[in-house]
Coordinates of C-alpha atoms in Angstrom, one line a residue:
M158 CA 136.8 139.9 273.8
S159 CA 134.1 138.4 276.0
G160 CA 130.7 138.3 274.4
T161 CA 129.1 139.2 277.7
T162 CA 130.1 142.8 277.7
R163 CA 129.2 145.9 275.6
R164 CA 132.9 146.5 274.9
G165 CA 133.4 142.9 273.8
F166 CA 130.3 142.8 271.8
I167 CA 131.2 145.9 269.8
A168 CA 134.7 144.7 269.1
G169 CA 133.4 141.3 268.0
T170 CA 130.8 142.8 265.8
A171 CA 133.4 145.1 264.2
A172 CA 135.7 142.2 263.6
L173 CA 133.0 140.2 261.9
G174 CA 131.5 143.1 260.0
S175 CA 129.5 144.8 261.6
A176 CA 105.2 154.4 266.2
A177 CA 105.2 157.6 267.6
L178 CA 102.6 159.3 269.7
V179 CA 101.4 162.9 269.4
G180 CA 99.9 164.5 272.5
S181 CA 99.6 167.4 274.9
P182 CA 101.3 167.7 278.3
A183 CA 98.3 166.0 279.8
D184 CA 98.9 163.0 277.5
A185 CA 102.4 162.7 278.9
A186 CA 101.0 161.7 282.3
V187 CA 99.0 158.8 280.9
T188 CA 100.8 155.6 281.8
M189 CA 100.2 151.9 281.9
E190 CA 99.2 152.3 285.6
Q191 CA 97.0 155.4 285.2
G192 CA 95.0 156.0 288.3
V193 CA 97.4 154.3 290.7
R194 CA 98.2 156.8 293.4
D195 CA 101.6 155.7 294.5
A196 CA 104.6 154.1 292.9
A197 CA 105.0 150.4 293.4
V198 CA 107.0 149.4 296.4
I199 CA 109.1 146.3 295.8
A200 CA 110.8 145.0 298.9
P201 CA 113.1 141.9 299.2
S202 CA 110.2 139.7 300.0
D203 CA 108.6 140.5 296.6
A204 CA 109.5 138.0 293.8
R205 CA 110.2 141.0 291.5
Y206 CA 113.0 142.3 293.8
E207 CA 115.7 140.0 292.4
D208 CA 114.9 141.0 288.8
L209 CA 115.4 144.6 289.7
V210 CA 118.7 143.8 291.5
L211 CA 119.9 142.3 288.2
R212 CA 118.6 145.1 286.0
R213 CA 121.9 146.9 285.6
T214 CA 124.9 146.7 283.2
S215 CA 127.9 146.3 285.5
E216 CA 127.9 142.9 287.1
R217 CA 130.4 144.1 289.7
F218 CA 127.6 145.8 291.6
F219 CA 124.4 144.3 293.0
P220 CA 122.1 147.0 294.5
R221 CA 120.1 145.7 297.4
P222 CA 118.1 148.6 298.9
A223 CA 115.3 148.3 301.5
C224 CA 113.0 148.7 298.5
F225 CA 112.7 149.7 294.9
R226 CA 110.1 152.3 293.9
L227 CA 108.7 152.1 290.3
P228 CA 106.8 155.3 289.5
T229 CA 104.8 155.8 286.3
T230 CA 104.0 159.5 286.7
T231 CA 105.8 162.6 288.0
E232 CA 103.3 162.8 290.8
Q233 CA 104.3 159.3 292.0
V234 CA 107.9 160.4 292.0
V235 CA 107.1 163.4 294.1
R236 CA 105.3 161.3 296.7
A237 CA 108.0 158.6 296.7
V238 CA 110.8 161.2 297.3
D239 CA 108.7 163.0 299.9
E240 CA 108.1 159.8 301.8
A241 CA 111.7 158.7 301.8
V242 CA 112.9 162.2 302.9
R243 CA 110.4 162.3 305.8
Q244 CA 111.6 158.8 306.9
G245 CA 115.3 159.8 306.6
K246 CA 116.1 157.2 304.0
R247 CA 118.9 157.5 301.5
I248 CA 117.6 157.9 297.9
T249 CA 119.3 157.0 294.6
V250 CA 117.9 157.0 291.1
R251 CA 118.2 154.6 288.2
S252 CA 117.0 154.8 284.6
G253 CA 118.9 152.5 282.3
G254 CA 121.2 151.0 284.9
H255 CA 124.4 151.7 282.9
C256 CA 126.5 153.5 285.4
Y257 CA 130.2 152.5 285.3
E258 CA 130.5 152.8 289.1
N259 CA 128.3 151.8 292.1
F260 CA 126.5 155.2 292.4
V261 CA 123.1 153.7 292.5
G262 CA 123.6 150.8 294.9
D263 CA 126.2 152.2 297.3
G264 CA 124.3 152.9 300.6
A265 CA 120.9 153.2 298.9
E266 CA 117.9 152.5 301.0
V267 CA 115.3 153.5 298.4
I268 CA 116.1 153.2 294.7
I269 CA 113.7 155.0 292.4
D270 CA 113.7 153.0 289.2
M271 CA 112.5 155.1 286.3
S272 CA 112.2 152.2 283.8
A273 CA 108.4 152.3 283.6
M274 CA 108.4 156.0 282.5
R275 CA 109.4 155.6 278.9
Q276 CA 107.1 157.6 276.7
V277 CA 108.3 159.6 273.7
T278 CA 105.6 162.1 272.5
F279 CA 105.3 165.5 270.8
D280 CA 104.1 168.1 273.3
R281 CA 102.0 170.7 271.3
H282 CA 101.9 173.0 274.3
R283 CA 105.7 173.4 274.5
T284 CA 106.2 172.7 270.8
A285 CA 109.0 170.2 271.7
F286 CA 109.4 166.5 271.9
M287 CA 108.9 165.0 275.4
I288 CA 111.1 162.1 276.4
E289 CA 110.7 160.2 279.7
P290 CA 113.8 159.1 281.4
G291 CA 113.2 155.3 281.2
A292 CA 113.0 155.4 277.4
G293 CA 115.9 153.4 275.8
L294 CA 117.8 155.1 273.0
W295 CA 116.7 152.6 270.4
S296 CA 113.1 153.3 271.3
V297 CA 113.7 157.1 271.2
F298 CA 115.4 156.9 267.7
E299 CA 112.6 154.7 266.3
R300 CA 109.7 156.8 267.6
L301 CA 111.2 160.1 266.6
Y302 CA 112.2 159.0 263.1
L303 CA 109.2 156.9 262.1
G304 CA 106.8 159.5 263.6
W305 CA 108.4 162.7 262.3
G306 CA 111.6 161.9 260.4
V307 CA 113.8 163.5 263.1
T308 CA 116.3 162.4 265.7
I309 CA 118.7 163.4 268.5
P310 CA 122.5 162.8 268.2
G311 CA 122.5 160.1 270.9
G312 CA 124.6 157.1 271.5
Q313 CA 124.8 153.7 269.8
C314 CA 123.9 151.5 272.8
G315 CA 120.1 150.9 272.5
G316 CA 119.7 149.8 276.1
V317 CA 121.0 153.1 277.5
A318 CA 118.1 155.1 278.8
A319 CA 117.5 158.8 278.2
G320 CA 117.6 159.5 282.0
G321 CA 121.4 159.6 282.6
H322 CA 122.5 159.8 279.0
I323 CA 121.0 163.3 278.3
Q324 CA 121.9 165.0 281.5
G325 CA 125.5 163.7 281.4
G326 CA 126.0 165.3 277.9
G327 CA 125.1 162.5 275.6
Y328 CA 126.8 162.0 272.2
G329 CA 126.8 159.5 269.4
P330 CA 127.5 158.9 265.7
L331 CA 125.7 162.1 264.6
S332 CA 127.3 164.5 267.1
R333 CA 130.0 165.7 264.7
Q334 CA 127.2 166.8 262.4
F335 CA 124.6 168.0 264.9
G336 CA 126.3 168.5 268.3
S337 CA 125.8 167.0 271.7
V338 CA 122.4 165.8 272.8
V339 CA 122.3 168.6 275.4
D340 CA 122.6 171.2 272.6
H341 CA 119.0 170.2 271.7
L342 CA 117.6 170.2 275.3
Y343 CA 114.9 172.8 275.6
A344 CA 113.5 172.0 279.0
V345 CA 113.6 169.5 281.9
E346 CA 111.2 168.5 284.7
V347 CA 112.9 167.6 287.9
V348 CA 111.6 166.5 291.3
V349 CA 113.7 168.4 293.8
V350 CA 113.7 168.7 297.6
D351 CA 113.8 172.2 299.3
R352 CA 115.4 173.2 302.5
S353 CA 112.4 172.2 304.5
G354 CA 112.4 168.7 303.1
R355 CA 109.4 169.1 300.8
A356 CA 109.5 167.4 297.4
R357 CA 108.1 169.2 294.4
A358 CA 108.3 169.1 290.6
V359 CA 110.0 172.0 288.8
V360 CA 110.1 172.7 285.1
A361 CA 113.2 174.5 283.9
T362 CA 113.8 175.8 280.4
H363 CA 116.7 177.4 278.5
E364 CA 114.6 180.6 278.0
P365 CA 116.7 183.6 279.1
G366 CA 113.8 184.9 281.3
D367 CA 113.2 181.6 283.1
D368 CA 113.9 181.9 286.9
N369 CA 114.7 178.2 286.9
R370 CA 117.1 178.4 284.0
D371 CA 120.1 177.5 286.2
L372 CA 118.5 174.1 286.8
W373 CA 118.1 173.5 283.1
W374 CA 121.8 174.5 282.6
A375 CA 122.9 172.0 285.3
H376 CA 121.2 169.2 283.3
T377 CA 123.2 170.0 280.2
G378 CA 126.2 167.9 281.3
G379 CA 126.1 168.0 285.0
G380 CA 125.6 164.3 285.3
G381 CA 123.0 162.1 287.0
G382 CA 122.2 161.8 290.7
N383 CA 123.1 165.4 291.6
F384 CA 120.1 167.7 291.8
G385 CA 116.9 165.6 291.8
V386 CA 114.9 163.1 289.8
V387 CA 114.4 163.9 286.2
T388 CA 110.9 162.9 285.1
R389 CA 110.7 164.5 281.6
Y390 CA 113.0 166.0 279.0
W391 CA 111.8 168.3 276.2
M392 CA 113.9 168.4 273.1
R393 CA 114.0 171.1 270.4
S394 CA 116.9 172.4 268.5
P395 CA 118.0 176.0 269.2
G396 CA 116.9 178.5 266.7
T397 CA 113.9 176.5 265.5
T398 CA 110.5 178.2 265.3
G399 CA 107.0 177.3 264.5
N400 CA 104.9 174.3 265.6
D401 CA 105.8 171.8 262.8
P402 CA 107.4 168.9 264.7
T403 CA 109.3 167.7 261.5
R404 CA 111.3 170.9 261.7
L405 CA 112.2 171.1 265.4
L406 CA 115.0 168.5 265.6
P407 CA 117.7 167.3 263.1
K408 CA 116.9 165.1 260.2
P409 CA 119.4 162.2 260.0
P410 CA 120.9 161.1 256.7
A411 CA 118.5 159.1 254.5
T412 CA 121.2 156.4 254.2
T413 CA 124.4 155.4 256.0
L414 CA 127.5 154.4 254.0
G415 CA 129.7 152.1 256.1
A416 CA 132.7 149.8 255.9
T417 CA 134.8 147.7 258.3
I418 CA 138.5 147.0 258.1
G419 CA 140.7 145.0 260.4
W420 CA 144.1 143.8 261.3
S421 CA 145.5 140.5 262.7
W422 CA 147.9 140.9 265.6
R423 CA 150.1 138.4 263.6
E424 CA 150.7 141.1 261.0
V425 CA 151.0 144.1 263.4
T426 CA 154.4 145.3 264.5
E427 CA 155.1 148.1 266.9
Q428 CA 156.1 150.3 263.9
S429 CA 152.8 149.6 262.0
F430 CA 150.8 150.0 265.2
H431 CA 152.4 153.4 265.7
R432 CA 151.7 154.4 262.1
L433 CA 148.1 153.4 262.3
L434 CA 147.3 155.4 265.5
R435 CA 149.2 158.3 264.2
N436 CA 147.3 158.3 260.9
Y437 CA 144.0 158.0 262.8
G438 CA 144.8 160.9 265.2
E439 CA 146.3 163.2 262.6
W440 CA 143.3 162.6 260.3
H441 CA 141.0 163.8 263.1
E442 CA 143.2 166.8 263.7
R443 CA 142.7 167.8 260.1
N444 CA 139.0 166.9 259.7
S445 CA 137.1 167.8 262.8
A446 CA 136.0 171.4 262.0
P447 CA 132.2 171.9 262.0
D448 CA 132.3 172.8 258.3
S449 CA 134.5 169.8 257.3
R450 CA 133.2 167.7 254.4
Y451 CA 133.7 164.8 256.8
A452 CA 131.3 166.3 259.5
S453 CA 129.0 163.2 259.1
L454 CA 131.8 160.7 259.5
F455 CA 131.9 158.6 262.7
S456 CA 134.7 156.0 262.9
P457 CA 135.3 153.9 266.1
M458 CA 138.6 152.1 266.2
L459 CA 138.5 149.1 268.5
I460 CA 141.9 147.7 269.5
S461 CA 141.6 144.5 271.6
R462 CA 144.6 143.2 273.7
R463 CA 146.7 140.7 271.9
N464 CA 146.0 137.2 273.0
T465 CA 148.8 135.1 274.6
G466 CA 147.7 131.9 273.0
A467 CA 148.3 130.4 269.5
D468 CA 145.9 132.8 268.0
P469 CA 146.8 136.4 268.9
G470 CA 143.5 137.8 267.7
G471 CA 143.0 141.1 265.9
F472 CA 141.3 144.5 266.0
A473 CA 139.1 146.6 263.7
M474 CA 137.9 150.0 262.7
V475 CA 134.3 150.9 261.5
A476 CA 133.7 153.9 259.3
M477 CA 130.3 155.3 258.6
L478 CA 129.0 158.6 257.0
D479 CA 126.1 160.2 255.2
G480 CA 125.5 158.0 252.2
S481 CA 123.5 160.6 250.4
L482 CA 126.4 163.1 250.2
P483 CA 127.6 163.9 246.7
G484 CA 130.8 161.8 246.3
A485 CA 130.2 159.8 249.5
D486 CA 131.8 156.7 248.1
R487 CA 135.0 158.6 247.2
L488 CA 135.0 160.3 250.6
L489 CA 134.9 156.9 252.3
R490 CA 137.6 155.4 250.1
D491 CA 139.8 158.4 250.7
Y492 CA 139.3 158.2 254.4
L493 CA 140.2 154.5 254.5
A494 CA 143.2 155.1 252.3
E495 CA 144.5 157.8 254.6
I496 CA 144.1 155.8 257.8
T497 CA 145.8 152.7 256.3
E498 CA 148.6 154.5 254.5
G499 CA 151.9 152.7 255.4
V500 CA 150.1 150.1 257.5
P501 CA 150.5 146.6 256.0
G502 CA 148.2 143.7 256.5
T503 CA 144.9 145.6 256.4
I504 CA 141.9 143.2 255.9
T505 CA 138.6 144.3 254.4
V506 CA 136.1 142.8 256.8
R507 CA 133.1 144.3 255.2
P508 CA 133.3 146.4 252.0
P509 CA 131.4 149.7 251.6
H510 CA 127.7 149.2 251.8
R511 CA 124.6 151.3 252.3
L512 CA 121.7 150.9 254.7
P513 CA 118.7 153.1 255.4
W514 CA 119.5 155.2 258.4
L515 CA 117.2 153.5 261.0
A516 CA 118.3 150.1 259.8
A517 CA 121.9 151.1 260.3
V518 CA 121.1 152.3 263.8
K519 CA 119.3 149.1 264.6
A520 CA 122.2 147.0 263.2
G521 CA 124.6 148.8 265.6
S522 CA 122.2 149.0 268.6
L523 CA 122.9 146.7 271.6
S524 CA 120.4 145.3 274.0
Q525 CA 120.7 145.3 277.8
S526 CA 122.0 141.7 277.8
D527 CA 124.6 142.5 275.1
E528 CA 126.0 145.4 277.2
S529 CA 126.2 143.6 280.5
G530 CA 129.3 142.1 282.1
T531 CA 132.0 142.4 284.7
F532 CA 134.4 145.2 283.7
K533 CA 136.2 148.4 284.6
A534 CA 136.3 151.3 282.3
K535 CA 138.2 154.6 282.1
A536 CA 138.1 157.4 279.6
A537 CA 139.5 160.7 278.4
Y538 CA 138.9 163.5 275.8
L539 CA 141.6 164.2 273.3
R540 CA 142.4 167.6 271.8
R541 CA 145.1 166.2 269.7
R542 CA 146.3 162.7 268.7
F543 CA 148.1 160.6 271.2
T544 CA 151.7 161.6 271.7
D545 CA 154.3 159.2 270.4
E546 CA 155.0 158.2 274.0
Q547 CA 151.4 157.5 274.6
I548 CA 151.2 155.3 271.5
R549 CA 154.3 153.4 272.7
T550 CA 152.7 152.9 276.1
A551 CA 149.4 151.7 274.6
Y552 CA 151.3 149.2 272.4
A553 CA 153.3 147.9 275.4
H554 CA 150.2 147.3 277.5
L555 CA 148.1 145.8 274.7
T556 CA 150.9 143.3 273.8
S557 CA 152.3 142.6 277.2
T558 CA 152.5 139.1 278.6
D559 CA 152.9 140.1 282.3
H560 CA 149.2 139.8 283.0
N561 CA 146.8 137.1 281.8
N562 CA 143.6 139.0 281.7
E563 CA 140.7 137.7 279.7
R564 CA 140.2 140.7 277.5
A565 CA 141.0 144.4 277.3
L566 CA 140.2 147.1 274.8
L567 CA 141.3 150.5 273.7
L568 CA 138.5 152.3 272.0
L569 CA 139.0 155.5 270.0
L570 CA 135.9 157.5 268.9
S571 CA 135.4 160.4 266.5
Y572 CA 134.3 163.6 268.1
G573 CA 134.4 167.4 267.6
G574 CA 132.7 169.0 264.7
K575 CA 129.4 170.8 265.6
V576 CA 130.0 169.9 269.3
N577 CA 132.8 172.4 269.3
T578 CA 130.7 175.4 268.1
V579 CA 129.2 175.9 271.6
A580 CA 131.0 177.9 274.3
P581 CA 132.4 175.9 277.3
D582 CA 130.1 177.7 279.8
A583 CA 127.0 177.7 277.6
T584 CA 126.2 174.3 279.0
A585 CA 127.5 172.3 281.9
M586 CA 129.5 170.2 279.5
S587 CA 132.7 172.2 279.3
Q588 CA 134.8 170.1 276.9
R589 CA 134.1 172.0 273.6
D590 CA 137.4 171.7 271.7
S591 CA 138.1 167.9 271.7
I592 CA 138.3 165.9 268.5
M593 CA 138.2 162.3 269.9
K594 CA 137.2 160.4 272.9
V595 CA 139.1 157.4 274.2
V596 CA 137.9 154.5 276.4
Y597 CA 140.0 151.9 278.2
T598 CA 138.3 148.7 279.4
V599 CA 139.2 145.4 280.9
T600 CA 136.7 142.5 281.2
W601 CA 136.8 139.3 283.3
T602 CA 134.4 136.5 284.2
D603 CA 136.4 134.9 287.1
P604 CA 135.5 136.7 290.3
N605 CA 138.9 135.8 291.8
S606 CA 140.6 137.8 289.1
E607 CA 138.9 141.1 289.8
Q608 CA 141.6 142.7 291.8
A609 CA 144.4 141.7 289.4
N610 CA 142.4 143.1 286.5
L611 CA 141.6 146.4 288.3
D612 CA 145.3 146.8 289.2
W613 CA 146.3 146.2 285.6
I614 CA 144.0 148.7 284.0
R615 CA 144.8 151.3 286.7
R616 CA 148.5 150.9 285.9
W617 CA 147.9 151.2 282.2
Y618 CA 145.8 154.3 282.5
S619 CA 148.3 155.8 284.9
A620 CA 151.1 155.1 282.4
M621 CA 149.2 156.8 279.6
Y622 CA 149.0 160.0 281.6
R623 CA 152.2 159.8 283.5
D624 CA 153.2 163.3 282.5
T625 CA 150.1 164.7 284.3
G626 CA 150.0 162.6 287.4
G627 CA 148.2 159.6 286.1
V628 CA 145.0 161.3 284.9
P629 CA 144.1 163.3 281.8
V630 CA 144.6 166.8 283.2
P631 CA 143.5 169.3 280.5
N632 CA 146.5 170.4 278.5
R633 CA 147.5 170.6 274.8
V634 CA 146.7 166.9 274.2
N635 CA 144.1 165.9 276.8
D636 CA 141.0 167.6 278.1
G637 CA 139.8 165.7 281.1
S638 CA 137.1 163.1 281.0
Y639 CA 133.4 162.5 280.4
I640 CA 131.0 162.3 283.4
N641 CA 128.9 159.6 281.8
Y642 CA 132.1 157.4 282.0
P643 CA 132.8 158.1 285.7
D644 CA 136.0 156.6 287.2
I645 CA 136.1 156.5 291.0
D646 CA 139.9 156.2 290.9
T647 CA 140.2 159.9 289.9
I648 CA 139.3 160.6 293.6
D649 CA 142.1 158.4 295.0
P650 CA 145.4 160.1 295.4
K651 CA 147.1 156.8 294.8
W652 CA 146.0 157.0 291.2
N653 CA 145.4 160.7 290.8
K654 CA 148.8 162.2 291.7
S655 CA 148.2 165.4 289.7
G656 CA 147.1 167.6 292.5
V657 CA 144.1 168.5 290.3
P658 CA 140.7 167.6 291.9
W659 CA 138.6 165.0 290.2
H660 CA 135.9 167.5 289.4
T661 CA 138.2 169.6 287.3
L662 CA 138.8 166.6 285.0
Y663 CA 135.0 166.3 284.4
Y664 CA 133.7 169.9 284.7
K665 CA 136.7 172.2 284.6
D666 CA 135.6 175.8 285.3
N667 CA 131.9 175.0 285.4
Y668 CA 132.1 173.2 288.7
R669 CA 131.7 176.3 290.9
K670 CA 128.5 177.2 289.1
L671 CA 127.3 173.6 289.5
Q672 CA 127.8 173.9 293.2
Q673 CA 125.7 177.0 293.3
V674 CA 122.9 175.2 291.5
K675 CA 123.3 172.4 294.0
L676 CA 122.9 174.8 296.9
R677 CA 119.7 176.3 295.5
W678 CA 118.0 173.1 294.4
D679 CA 119.3 170.4 296.7
P680 CA 120.4 172.3 299.9
R681 CA 119.9 169.2 302.0
D682 CA 122.2 167.1 299.7
V683 CA 119.5 164.5 299.3
F684 CA 120.8 163.4 295.9
R685 CA 124.4 162.3 296.2
H686 CA 126.9 159.6 295.4
A687 CA 130.7 159.1 295.4
M688 CA 131.3 161.6 292.6
S689 CA 128.3 163.9 293.0
I690 CA 128.4 167.7 293.0
T691 CA 129.1 168.8 296.6
L692 CA 127.6 171.8 298.4
P693 CA 129.9 174.8 298.5
H694 CA 131.6 175.4 301.9

């Protein structure tokens, strides 16, 4: 696995062993450029331009707009959007730069880069935590926890920013215990453009009497780049009351108990591979209820493609849970025993160990450079374990010698639990009965091998879902895919032969309502990309 990619870094880590501010809404507008009327305009002649071109994760795409705009306040965003619309320029928005497809760079004339808006504060007026879209997840975790002892159930990749992560339906190691990130979204501030072309900032909350509630709903899993520019999120768990910030979001475990086990491809046969994936899948079928004693367990399994050289390499599984639970050590031992039952050749890469929660988060948090690389990713939700035929297909592609790619990875992730207690239409994120997520990636460094690698992963993914036209159409086993892992191939009838439109895979029955929100809040279709919500006909 190449060390230049997020996927490779995680796999390599697994194989080797793996000051908050309190303020009012007015404080939230205080930035490092307070008093500056307009967002910085950075054109190609500016020395800073090339750094902004490179500030993205996927090295397949190099955005080169007419200019970047770097706002530090909501007011600056409003003016930047207003100016671009009046001039008829195509706008796209970027926060952390982690999009898997070229949604930001494709055809953009003005890219509004939100990286300078990265405050995390407690808003006493709204009695909720305010997070700006440029704040990286590691910074969010650190500030919430050290300031108030709370957190949100966000992802492991520290360089991912709140901007796209939250509105796409973010998840992470604590989601089985506390739900999706969007389940804790109280309000959102969005710069929208009305039918006349005027930009303005709107605050939408989840309060039943809020006239703007539909805009809040659209940001609970509707994905980025669809309705406007998010400038602030407010987080507060549903059902919480009072103004004590230490009681308004979940408290993470005091300690995390973790272990890492692995396997060498030299020892793995097709039979033992099948047994391992079946054990893993069936365990999650049995233990993904919200009241499960394993609700706090998160266990990524990272299976790298077998090398064709003298050393075939190996793969690994990380397991972590709440280390303060009564009998936590036994729970972890029992879990590892169930997953490895009947699977010879298991290696203990790192034995059970405890870390304070924030230290454990930091140990697994990746920087922007760690996550960057040249790759293609595809994904799916699983309602059940892989079928026997899917396991055979995965083994065939991960051990094949017909394609000499540099590295590929099958990543299985624990899901379900508290996430599945929310109705599919209560938020825009409709997948509410899945127990796992699966990600497929291929990585390369030679530009001349890009097409061969793209063809290979497309054929693999298509084979995994051959019974449903090459894509994970919702059925007994599959439940579509995750909009924060977008895949442009789902639009292409060459690879999506199911007859099911791409948006059904990501939004299911919620798509029609998302279109109505789009019509109300972005009637001119200012905010769009290759897989954006379309205006209803």
